[in-house]
Coordinates of N, CA, C and O in Angstrom, one line a residue:
M268 N 79.0 93.2 104.6 CA 78.7 93.8 103.3 C 78.7 95.3 103.3 O 78.1 95.8 104.2
E269 N 79.2 95.9 102.3 CA 79.2 97.4 102.3 C 78.8 97.8 100.9 O 79.0 97.1 99.9
T270 N 78.1 98.9 100.8 CA 77.6 99.4 99.5 C 78.2 100.7 99.2 O 78.2 101.6 100.1
T271 N 78.8 100.9 98.0 CA 79.4 102.1 97.6 C 79.0 102.3 96.1 O 79.2 101.3 95.3
A272 N 78.5 103.4 95.7 CA 78.2 103.8 94.3 C 77.4 102.7 93.6 O 77.6 102.4 92.5
G273 N 76.4 102.2 94.3 CA 75.5 101.2 93.7 C 76.1 99.8 93.7 O 75.6 98.9 93.1
L274 N 77.3 99.7 94.3 CA 78.0 98.4 94.3 C 77.9 97.8 95.7 O 78.0 98.5 96.7
T275 N 77.8 96.5 95.7 CA 77.9 95.8 97.0 C 79.2 95.0 97.1 O 79.5 94.2 96.1
F276 N 80.0 95.2 98.1 CA 81.2 94.5 98.3 C 81.0 93.5 99.4 O 80.5 93.8 100.5
R277 N 81.5 92.3 99.2 CA 81.3 91.2 100.2 C 82.5 90.2 100.0 O 83.1 90.2 98.9
D278 N 82.8 89.5 101.0 CA 83.8 88.5 100.9 C 83.3 87.3 100.1 O 82.1 86.9 100.3
A279 N 84.1 86.7 99.3 CA 83.7 85.6 98.5 C 83.5 84.4 99.4 O 84.2 84.2 100.4
T280 N 82.7 83.5 98.9 CA 82.5 82.2 99.6 C 82.8 81.1 98.6 O 82.9 81.3 97.4
D281 N 82.8 79.8 99.1 CA 83.0 78.7 98.3 C 82.1 78.6 97.1 O 82.4 78.2 96.0
A282 N 80.8 79.1 97.3 CA 79.8 79.1 96.3 C 80.1 80.0 95.1 O 79.5 79.9 94.0
D283 N 81.0 81.0 95.3 CA 81.4 81.9 94.3 C 82.5 81.5 93.4 O 82.8 82.2 92.4
V284 N 83.2 80.4 93.7 CA 84.4 80.0 93.0 C 84.2 79.9 91.4 O 84.9 80.6 90.7
D285 N 83.2 79.2 90.9 CA 83.0 79.1 89.5 C 82.8 80.4 88.8 O 83.3 80.7 87.8
T286 N 81.9 81.2 89.5 CA 81.6 82.6 88.9 C 82.9 83.4 88.9 O 83.1 84.1 87.9
L287 N 83.7 83.4 89.9 CA 84.9 84.2 89.9 C 85.9 83.7 89.0 O 86.6 84.6 88.3
V288 N 86.1 82.4 88.8 CA 87.0 81.9 87.8 C 86.6 82.4 86.4 O 87.4 82.9 85.6
A289 N 85.3 82.3 86.1 CA 84.8 82.8 84.8 C 85.0 84.3 84.6 O 85.4 84.7 83.5
L290 N 84.8 85.0 85.7 CA 85.0 86.5 85.6 C 86.5 86.8 85.3 O 86.8 87.6 84.4
V291 N 87.4 86.2 86.0 CA 88.8 86.5 85.9 C 89.3 86.1 84.5 O 90.0 86.8 83.8
E292 N 88.8 84.9 84.0 CA 89.2 84.4 82.7 C 88.7 85.4 81.6 O 89.4 85.7 80.7
S293 N 87.4 85.8 81.8 CA 86.8 86.7 80.8 C 87.5 88.1 80.7 O 87.5 88.7 79.7
A294 N 88.1 88.5 81.8 CA 88.7 89.8 81.8 C 90.1 89.8 81.2 O 90.6 90.9 80.8
Y295 N 90.8 88.6 81.2 CA 92.2 88.6 80.8 C 92.5 87.7 79.6 O 93.5 87.9 78.9
R296 N 91.7 86.7 79.4 CA 92.1 85.6 78.4 C 91.0 85.5 77.3 O 89.9 85.6 77.5
G297 N 91.5 85.0 76.1 CA 90.6 84.7 75.0 C 89.9 85.8 74.4 O 90.1 87.0 74.8
D298 N 89.1 85.5 73.4 CA 88.5 86.6 72.6 C 87.5 87.4 73.4 O 87.3 88.6 73.2
D299 N 86.8 86.8 74.4 CA 85.9 87.6 75.3 C 86.6 88.7 75.9 O 86.0 89.8 76.1
S300 N 87.9 88.5 76.3 CA 88.6 89.6 77.0 C 88.8 90.8 76.2 O 89.1 91.9 76.7
R301 N 88.8 90.6 74.9 CA 89.1 91.8 73.9 C 88.0 92.8 74.0 O 88.2 93.9 73.5
A302 N 86.8 92.5 74.6 CA 85.8 93.5 74.8 C 86.2 94.6 75.8 O 85.7 95.7 75.8
G303 N 87.2 94.3 76.6 CA 87.7 95.2 77.6 C 89.1 95.6 77.3 O 89.7 95.0 76.3
W304 N 89.7 96.5 78.0 CA 91.1 96.9 77.7 C 92.1 96.2 78.6 O 93.3 96.4 78.4
T305 N 91.7 95.4 79.5 CA 92.7 94.7 80.4 C 93.2 93.3 79.8 O 93.9 92.6 80.4
T306 N 92.7 93.0 78.6 CA 93.1 91.7 78.0 C 94.6 91.5 78.0 O 95.4 92.4 77.8
E307 N 94.9 90.2 78.2 CA 96.3 89.8 78.1 C 96.4 88.8 76.9 O 97.4 88.1 76.8
A308 N 95.4 88.7 76.1 CA 95.2 87.7 75.1 C 96.4 87.8 74.1 O 96.7 86.7 73.4
D309 N 97.0 88.9 73.9 CA 98.1 89.0 72.9 C 99.4 88.6 73.5 O 100.4 88.4 72.7
I310 N 99.5 88.4 74.8 CA 100.8 88.1 75.4 C 100.8 86.7 76.1 O 101.8 86.1 76.4
L311 N 99.5 86.3 76.5 CA 99.4 85.0 77.2 C 98.2 84.2 76.7 O 97.1 84.8 76.5
D312 N 98.4 82.9 76.5 CA 97.3 82.0 76.2 C 97.0 81.2 77.5 O 97.7 81.4 78.5
G313 N 96.1 80.3 77.4 CA 95.9 79.4 78.5 C 95.1 80.1 79.6 O 94.5 81.1 79.4
Q314 N 95.1 79.5 80.8 CA 94.3 80.0 81.9 C 95.0 81.2 82.7 O 96.2 81.3 82.7
R315 N 94.2 82.0 83.4 CA 94.7 83.0 84.3 C 94.6 82.6 85.7 O 95.4 82.9 86.5
T316 N 93.6 81.7 86.0 CA 93.4 81.2 87.3 C 92.6 79.9 87.2 O 92.2 79.5 86.1
D317 N 92.4 79.2 88.3 CA 91.6 78.0 88.3 C 90.8 77.9 89.6 O 91.1 78.7 90.5
P318 N 89.9 77.0 89.7 CA 89.1 76.9 90.9 C 89.9 76.7 92.1 O 89.6 77.2 93.2
E319 N 91.0 75.9 92.0 CA 91.9 75.7 93.2 C 92.5 76.9 93.7 O 92.6 77.2 94.9
G320 N 93.0 77.7 92.7 CA 93.6 79.0 93.1 C 92.7 80.0 93.7 O 93.0 80.6 94.7
V321 N 91.5 80.1 93.2 CA 90.5 81.0 93.8 C 90.1 80.5 95.2 O 90.0 81.3 96.1
L322 N 89.8 79.2 95.3 CA 89.5 78.7 96.6 C 90.6 78.9 97.6 O 90.3 79.2 98.8
A323 N 91.8 78.8 97.2 CA 92.9 79.0 98.2 C 92.9 80.4 98.7 O 93.2 80.6 99.9
V324 N 92.6 81.4 97.9 CA 92.5 82.8 98.3 C 91.4 82.9 99.3 O 91.5 83.6 100.3
I325 N 90.2 82.3 99.0 CA 89.1 82.4 99.8 C 89.4 81.8 101.2 O 89.0 82.4 102.2
K326 N 90.1 80.7 101.2 CA 90.3 80.0 102.5 C 91.5 80.5 103.3 O 91.6 80.3 104.5
S327 N 92.4 81.3 102.7 CA 93.6 81.8 103.4 C 93.2 82.8 104.5 O 92.4 83.7 104.3
P328 N 93.7 82.5 105.7 CA 93.3 83.4 106.9 C 93.8 84.8 106.7 O 93.2 85.7 107.4
D329 N 94.8 85.1 105.9 CA 95.3 86.4 105.8 C 94.8 87.1 104.5 O 95.3 88.2 104.1
S330 N 93.9 86.5 103.8 CA 93.4 87.0 102.5 C 91.9 87.3 102.6 O 91.2 86.6 103.3
R331 N 91.5 88.2 101.8 CA 90.1 88.4 101.5 C 89.9 88.5 100.0 O 90.7 89.2 99.3
L332 N 88.9 87.8 99.4 CA 88.6 87.9 98.0 C 87.3 88.7 98.0 O 86.2 88.1 98.2
L333 N 87.4 90.0 97.7 CA 86.3 90.8 97.6 C 85.5 90.6 96.3 O 86.1 90.6 95.2
T334 N 84.2 90.3 96.5 CA 83.3 90.1 95.4 C 82.5 91.4 95.2 O 81.9 91.8 96.2
V335 N 82.4 91.9 94.0 CA 81.7 93.1 93.8 C 80.5 92.9 93.0 O 80.6 92.3 91.9
E336 N 79.3 93.2 93.5 CA 78.0 93.0 92.8 C 77.3 94.3 92.5 O 77.4 95.3 93.2
R337 N 76.6 94.3 91.3 CA 75.7 95.4 91.0 C 74.4 94.7 90.6 O 74.4 93.8 89.7
D338 N 73.3 95.1 91.2 CA 72.0 94.5 90.9 C 72.0 93.0 91.1 O 71.4 92.3 90.2
G339 N 72.7 92.5 92.0 CA 72.8 91.0 92.3 C 73.7 90.2 91.4 O 73.8 89.0 91.5
Q340 N 74.4 90.9 90.4 CA 75.3 90.2 89.5 C 76.7 90.5 89.9 O 77.1 91.7 90.2
V341 N 77.6 89.5 89.9 CA 79.0 89.7 90.2 C 79.6 90.4 88.9 O 79.5 89.9 87.8
V342 N 80.2 91.6 89.2 CA 80.8 92.4 88.1 C 82.3 92.6 88.2 O 82.9 93.0 87.3
A343 N 82.8 92.3 89.4 CA 84.2 92.5 89.6 C 84.7 91.7 90.9 O 83.8 91.3 91.7
C344 N 86.0 91.6 91.0 CA 86.6 91.0 92.2 C 88.0 91.5 92.4 O 88.6 92.0 91.4
C345 N 88.5 91.4 93.6 CA 89.9 91.7 93.9 C 90.3 91.0 95.2 O 89.5 90.8 96.1
Q346 N 91.6 90.6 95.2 CA 92.2 89.9 96.4 C 92.9 91.0 97.2 O 93.6 91.8 96.7
L347 N 92.7 90.9 98.5 CA 93.5 91.7 99.5 C 94.2 90.7 100.4 O 93.5 89.8 100.9
E348 N 95.5 90.8 100.5 CA 96.2 89.9 101.4 C 97.1 90.7 102.4 O 97.8 91.6 102.0
H349 N 96.9 90.4 103.7 CA 97.6 91.1 104.7 C 99.0 90.6 104.8 O 99.2 89.4 105.0
R350 N 100.0 91.5 104.6 CA 101.4 91.1 104.7 C 102.2 92.0 105.6 O 103.1 92.7 105.1
G351 N 101.9 92.0 106.8 CA 102.6 92.9 107.8 C 102.2 94.3 107.7 O 101.0 94.7 107.9
T352 N 103.1 95.2 107.3 CA 102.8 96.6 107.2 C 102.1 97.0 105.9 O 101.7 98.2 105.7
Y353 N 102.0 96.1 105.0 CA 101.3 96.4 103.7 C 100.3 95.3 103.4 O 100.3 94.2 103.9
A354 N 99.5 95.7 102.4 CA 98.5 94.7 101.9 C 98.9 94.5 100.4 O 99.4 95.4 99.7
Y355 N 98.7 93.2 99.9 CA 98.9 92.9 98.5 C 97.6 92.9 97.8 O 96.6 92.4 98.3
F356 N 97.5 93.6 96.7 CA 96.3 93.7 95.9 C 96.5 92.8 94.6 O 97.5 93.0 93.9
G357 N 95.6 91.9 94.4 CA 95.7 91.0 93.2 C 94.4 90.5 92.8 O 93.3 90.9 93.3
M358 N 94.4 89.6 91.8 CA 93.3 89.0 91.2 C 92.2 90.0 90.9 O 91.0 89.8 91.1
F359 N 92.6 91.2 90.4 CA 91.6 92.3 90.1 C 91.0 92.0 88.8 O 91.7 91.9 87.8
A360 N 89.7 91.9 88.7 CA 89.0 91.7 87.4 C 87.7 92.4 87.4 O 87.0 92.4 88.4
V361 N 87.4 93.1 86.3 CA 86.2 93.8 86.1 C 85.6 93.2 84.8 O 86.4 93.0 83.8
S362 N 84.3 92.9 84.8 CA 83.7 92.3 83.6 C 84.1 93.2 82.4 O 84.0 94.4 82.4
P363 N 84.6 92.5 81.3 CA 85.1 93.3 80.1 C 84.1 94.3 79.5 O 84.5 95.3 79.1
T364 N 82.8 93.9 79.6 CA 81.8 94.8 79.0 C 81.5 96.1 79.9 O 80.9 97.0 79.4
L365 N 82.0 96.1 81.1 CA 81.9 97.2 82.0 C 83.2 98.0 82.2 O 83.2 99.0 82.9
Q366 N 84.2 97.6 81.5 CA 85.5 98.3 81.7 C 85.5 99.6 80.9 O 84.8 99.8 79.9
G367 N 86.2 100.6 81.5 CA 86.3 101.9 80.9 C 85.3 102.9 81.3 O 85.2 104.0 80.9
G368 N 84.4 102.5 82.3 CA 83.4 103.4 82.7 C 83.6 103.9 84.2 O 82.7 104.5 84.7
G369 N 84.7 103.7 84.7 CA 85.0 104.2 86.1 C 84.8 103.2 87.2 O 85.1 103.5 88.4
L370 N 84.3 102.0 86.9 CA 84.1 101.0 87.9 C 85.4 100.6 88.6 O 85.4 100.5 89.9
G371 N 86.5 100.4 87.9 CA 87.7 100.0 88.5 C 88.2 101.0 89.5 O 88.8 100.6 90.5
K372 N 88.1 102.3 89.2 CA 88.5 103.4 90.1 C 87.8 103.3 91.4 O 88.4 103.4 92.5
V373 N 86.5 103.0 91.4 CA 85.7 102.9 92.6 C 86.1 101.7 93.4 O 86.3 101.8 94.6
I374 N 86.3 100.6 92.7 CA 86.7 99.3 93.4 C 88.1 99.4 94.0 O 88.2 99.0 95.2
I375 N 89.1 99.9 93.3 CA 90.4 100.0 93.9 C 90.4 100.9 95.1 O 91.1 100.7 96.1
A376 N 89.7 102.0 95.0 CA 89.6 103.0 96.2 C 89.0 102.3 97.4 O 89.5 102.5 98.5
E377 N 87.9 101.6 97.2 CA 87.3 100.9 98.3 C 88.2 99.8 98.8 O 88.3 99.6 100.1
A378 N 88.9 99.1 98.0 CA 89.8 98.0 98.4 C 90.9 98.6 99.3 O 91.3 98.1 100.3
E379 N 91.4 99.8 98.9 CA 92.5 100.5 99.7 C 91.9 100.9 101.0 O 92.6 100.7 102.1
R380 N 90.7 101.4 101.1 CA 90.1 101.8 102.3 C 89.9 100.6 103.2 O 90.2 100.7 104.4
I381 N 89.4 99.5 102.7 CA 89.2 98.3 103.5 C 90.5 97.8 104.1 O 90.6 97.5 105.3
A382 N 91.5 97.7 103.3 CA 92.8 97.3 103.7 C 93.4 98.2 104.9 O 93.9 97.7 105.9
R383 N 93.3 99.5 104.7 CA 93.8 100.4 105.7 C 93.0 100.3 107.0 O 93.6 100.2 108.0
E384 N 91.7 100.2 106.9 CA 90.8 100.2 108.1 C 90.8 98.8 108.7 O 90.8 98.7 110.0
T385 N 90.9 97.7 108.0 CA 90.9 96.4 108.5 C 92.2 96.0 109.2 O 92.2 95.4 110.3
W386 N 93.3 96.3 108.5 CA 94.6 95.8 109.0 C 95.5 96.9 109.4 O 96.6 96.7 109.9
G387 N 95.2 98.2 109.2 CA 96.0 99.3 109.6 C 97.3 99.4 108.8 O 98.3 99.9 109.2
V388 N 97.3 98.9 107.6 CA 98.5 98.9 106.7 C 98.7 100.3 106.2 O 97.8 101.1 106.1
T389 N 100.0 100.6 105.9 CA 100.4 101.9 105.4 C 100.7 101.9 103.9 O 100.9 103.0 103.3
E390 N 100.7 100.7 103.3 CA 101.0 100.7 101.8 C 100.2 99.5 101.2 O 99.9 98.6 101.8
M391 N 100.0 99.7 99.9 CA 99.4 98.7 99.1 C 100.4 98.3 98.0 O 101.0 99.2 97.4
H392 N 100.7 97.0 97.9 CA 101.6 96.5 96.9 C 100.9 95.7 95.8 O 99.8 95.1 96.2
M393 N 101.4 95.6 94.6 CA 100.8 94.7 93.6 C 101.9 94.5 92.6 O 103.0 95.2 92.6
T394 N 101.8 93.4 91.8 CA 102.7 93.1 90.8 C 101.9 93.1 89.5 O 100.8 92.7 89.4
V395 N 102.5 93.7 88.4 CA 101.9 93.9 87.1 C 102.9 93.4 86.1 O 104.1 93.6 86.2
I396 N 102.5 92.7 85.0 CA 103.4 92.3 84.0 C 104.0 93.6 83.4 O 103.2 94.5 82.9
S397 N 105.3 93.7 83.4 CA 105.9 95.0 83.1 C 105.7 95.5 81.7 O 105.7 96.7 81.5
V398 N 105.4 94.6 80.7 CA 105.1 95.1 79.4 C 103.7 95.7 79.2 O 103.4 96.2 78.1
R399 N 102.9 95.6 80.2 CA 101.5 96.1 80.1 C 101.5 97.6 80.4 O 101.0 98.1 81.4
D400 N 102.1 98.4 79.5 CA 102.2 99.8 79.7 C 100.9 100.6 80.0 O 100.9 101.4 80.9
D401 N 99.9 100.2 79.3 CA 98.6 100.8 79.5 C 98.0 100.6 81.0 O 97.5 101.5 81.6
L402 N 98.2 99.3 81.4 CA 97.8 99.0 82.8 C 98.6 99.7 83.8 O 98.1 100.2 84.8
V403 N 99.9 99.7 83.7 CA 100.8 100.3 84.6 C 100.5 101.8 84.7 O 100.4 102.4 85.8
A404 N 100.2 102.4 83.5 CA 99.9 103.9 83.5 C 98.5 104.1 84.3 O 98.4 105.1 85.0
W405 N 97.6 103.2 84.1 CA 96.3 103.3 84.8 C 96.5 103.3 86.3 O 96.0 104.1 87.1
Y406 N 97.4 102.4 86.8 CA 97.7 102.3 88.2 C 98.5 103.6 88.7 O 98.3 104.1 89.8
E407 N 99.4 104.1 87.8 CA 100.1 105.3 88.2 C 99.1 106.5 88.4 O 99.3 107.3 89.3
R408 N 98.1 106.5 87.6 CA 97.1 107.6 87.7 C 96.3 107.4 89.0 O 95.7 108.4 89.5
R409 N 96.3 106.2 89.6 CA 95.7 106.0 90.9 C 96.6 106.2 92.1 O 96.3 105.9 93.2
G410 N 97.9 106.6 91.8 CA 98.8 106.9 92.9 C 99.9 105.8 93.1 O 100.7 105.9 94.0
Y411 N 99.9 104.8 92.3 CA 100.9 103.7 92.5 C 102.2 104.2 91.7 O 102.1 104.9 90.8
R412 N 103.3 103.7 92.2 CA 104.6 104.1 91.6 C 105.3 102.8 91.2 O 105.3 101.8 92.0
R413 N 106.0 102.9 90.1 CA 106.9 101.8 89.7 C 108.1 101.8 90.6 O 108.7 102.8 90.9
T414 N 108.5 100.6 91.0 CA 109.7 100.4 91.8 C 110.9 100.0 91.1 O 112.0 100.1 91.6
G415 N 110.7 99.4 89.9 CA 111.8 98.8 89.1 C 112.2 97.4 89.7 O 113.1 96.8 89.1
E416 N 111.5 97.0 90.7 CA 111.8 95.7 91.3 C 111.1 94.6 90.5 O 109.8 94.6 90.5
M417 N 111.8 93.7 89.9 CA 111.2 92.7 89.0 C 111.3 91.3 89.6 O 112.2 91.0 90.3
T418 N 110.3 90.6 89.2 CA 110.2 89.1 89.6 C 110.0 88.4 88.3 O 109.2 88.8 87.4
P419 N 110.7 87.3 88.1 CA 110.6 86.5 86.8 C 109.2 86.0 86.6 O 108.5 85.6 87.6
F420 N 108.7 86.0 85.4 CA 107.4 85.3 85.1 C 107.7 83.8 85.2 O 108.7 83.3 84.8
P421 N 106.7 83.1 85.8 CA 106.9 81.6 85.9 C 106.7 80.8 84.6 O 105.7 80.1 84.5
Y422 N 107.7 81.0 83.7 CA 107.6 80.3 82.5 C 107.6 78.8 82.8 O 108.3 78.3 83.7
G423 N 106.8 78.0 82.0 CA 106.7 76.6 82.2 C 105.6 76.2 83.2 O 105.3 75.0 83.3
D424 N 105.1 77.1 84.0 CA 104.0 76.8 84.9 C 102.7 77.3 84.3 O 102.3 78.5 84.4
E425 N 102.0 76.4 83.6 CA 100.8 76.8 82.8 C 99.6 77.2 83.7 O 98.6 77.7 83.2
R426 N 99.7 77.1 85.1 CA 98.7 77.7 85.9 C 98.6 79.2 85.8 O 97.6 79.8 86.1
F427 N 99.7 79.8 85.3 CA 99.7 81.2 85.1 C 99.6 81.7 83.6 O 99.7 82.8 83.3
G428 N 99.4 80.7 82.8 CA 99.2 81.0 81.4 C 100.3 80.5 80.5 O 101.4 80.0 81.0
V429 N 100.2 80.6 79.2 CA 101.2 80.1 78.3 C 101.7 81.4 77.5 O 101.0 81.9 76.7
P430 N 102.9 81.8 77.9 CA 103.4 83.0 77.3 C 103.6 83.0 75.8 O 104.0 82.0 75.2
Q431 N 103.3 84.1 75.2 CA 103.4 84.3 73.7 C 104.7 85.0 73.4 O 105.0 85.3 72.2
R432 N 105.5 85.4 74.4 CA 106.7 86.2 74.2 C 107.7 85.8 75.3 O 107.2 85.3 76.4
D433 N 109.0 86.1 75.1 CA 110.0 85.7 76.1 C 110.5 86.8 77.0 O 111.5 86.6 77.7
D434 N 109.8 87.9 77.1 CA 110.3 89.0 77.9 C 109.4 89.4 79.0 O 109.4 90.5 79.5
L435 N 108.6 88.5 79.5 CA 107.6 88.8 80.5 C 108.2 88.7 81.9 O 109.0 87.8 82.2
Q436 N 107.9 89.7 82.7 CA 108.3 89.7 84.1 C 107.3 90.6 84.9 O 106.6 91.3 84.3
F437 N 107.3 90.4 86.2 CA 106.4 91.2 87.0 C 107.1 92.4 87.7 O 108.3 92.2 88.2
E438 N 106.5 93.5 87.7 CA 107.1 94.7 88.4 C 106.3 95.0 89.6 O 105.0 95.0 89.5
L439 N 106.9 95.3 90.7 CA 106.2 95.7 91.9 C 105.8 97.2 91.8 O 106.7 98.0 91.5
L440 N 104.5 97.4 92.1 CA 104.0 98.8 92.2 C 103.6 99.0 93.6 O 103.1 98.1 94.2
V441 N 103.8 100.2 94.1 CA 103.6 100.5 95.5 C 102.8 101.8 95.6 O 103.1 102.8 94.9
K442 N 101.9 101.9 96.6 CA 101.1 103.1 96.9 C 101.1 103.3 98.4 O 100.6 102.4 99.1
P443 N 101.5 104.5 98.9 CA 101.2 104.7 100.3 C 99.7 104.9 100.6 O 99.0 105.5 99.8
L444 N 99.3 104.4 101.7 CA 97.9 104.5 102.1 C 97.9 105.4 103.3 O 97.9 104.9 104.5
V445 N 97.8 106.7 103.1 CA 97.8 107.6 104.3 C 96.6 108.5 104.3 O 95.9 108.6 103.3

């Protein structure tokens, strides 16, 4: 466990699954997500994740699901996955009522530090829905660059949501960790 800026970072356990599913859902889906700026409610309905998906990340030997607490309450999470020379950053969620106050910046910087120090990786990769211009711009301000490398959205697989438009795809963003 590490403490930074009044936040406690720890690896998620099986006991955190329901709390983390609720956090991720609240940050991206439904009316609750509209309290924050990361909502995907206008482009996707349905679920963002499920207990099985969260548990799989917790159990994966090459992954860490960082749980972020403030005053004993889970306020954010993010996945780090070791993939050779780089780490993959995903499942990033900050409680919608706490978004916009700088918490995300602190968390992503700490996640980058942990990945660099734990695995010795030289890059962080992530995928973002390409039409999320505000979110892509936020990551660009953190040093990530657009690669133009696209992956199709998994239309028809409701584990990833129910698309409200037909132009969704994921773009790879990359940041050197030096």
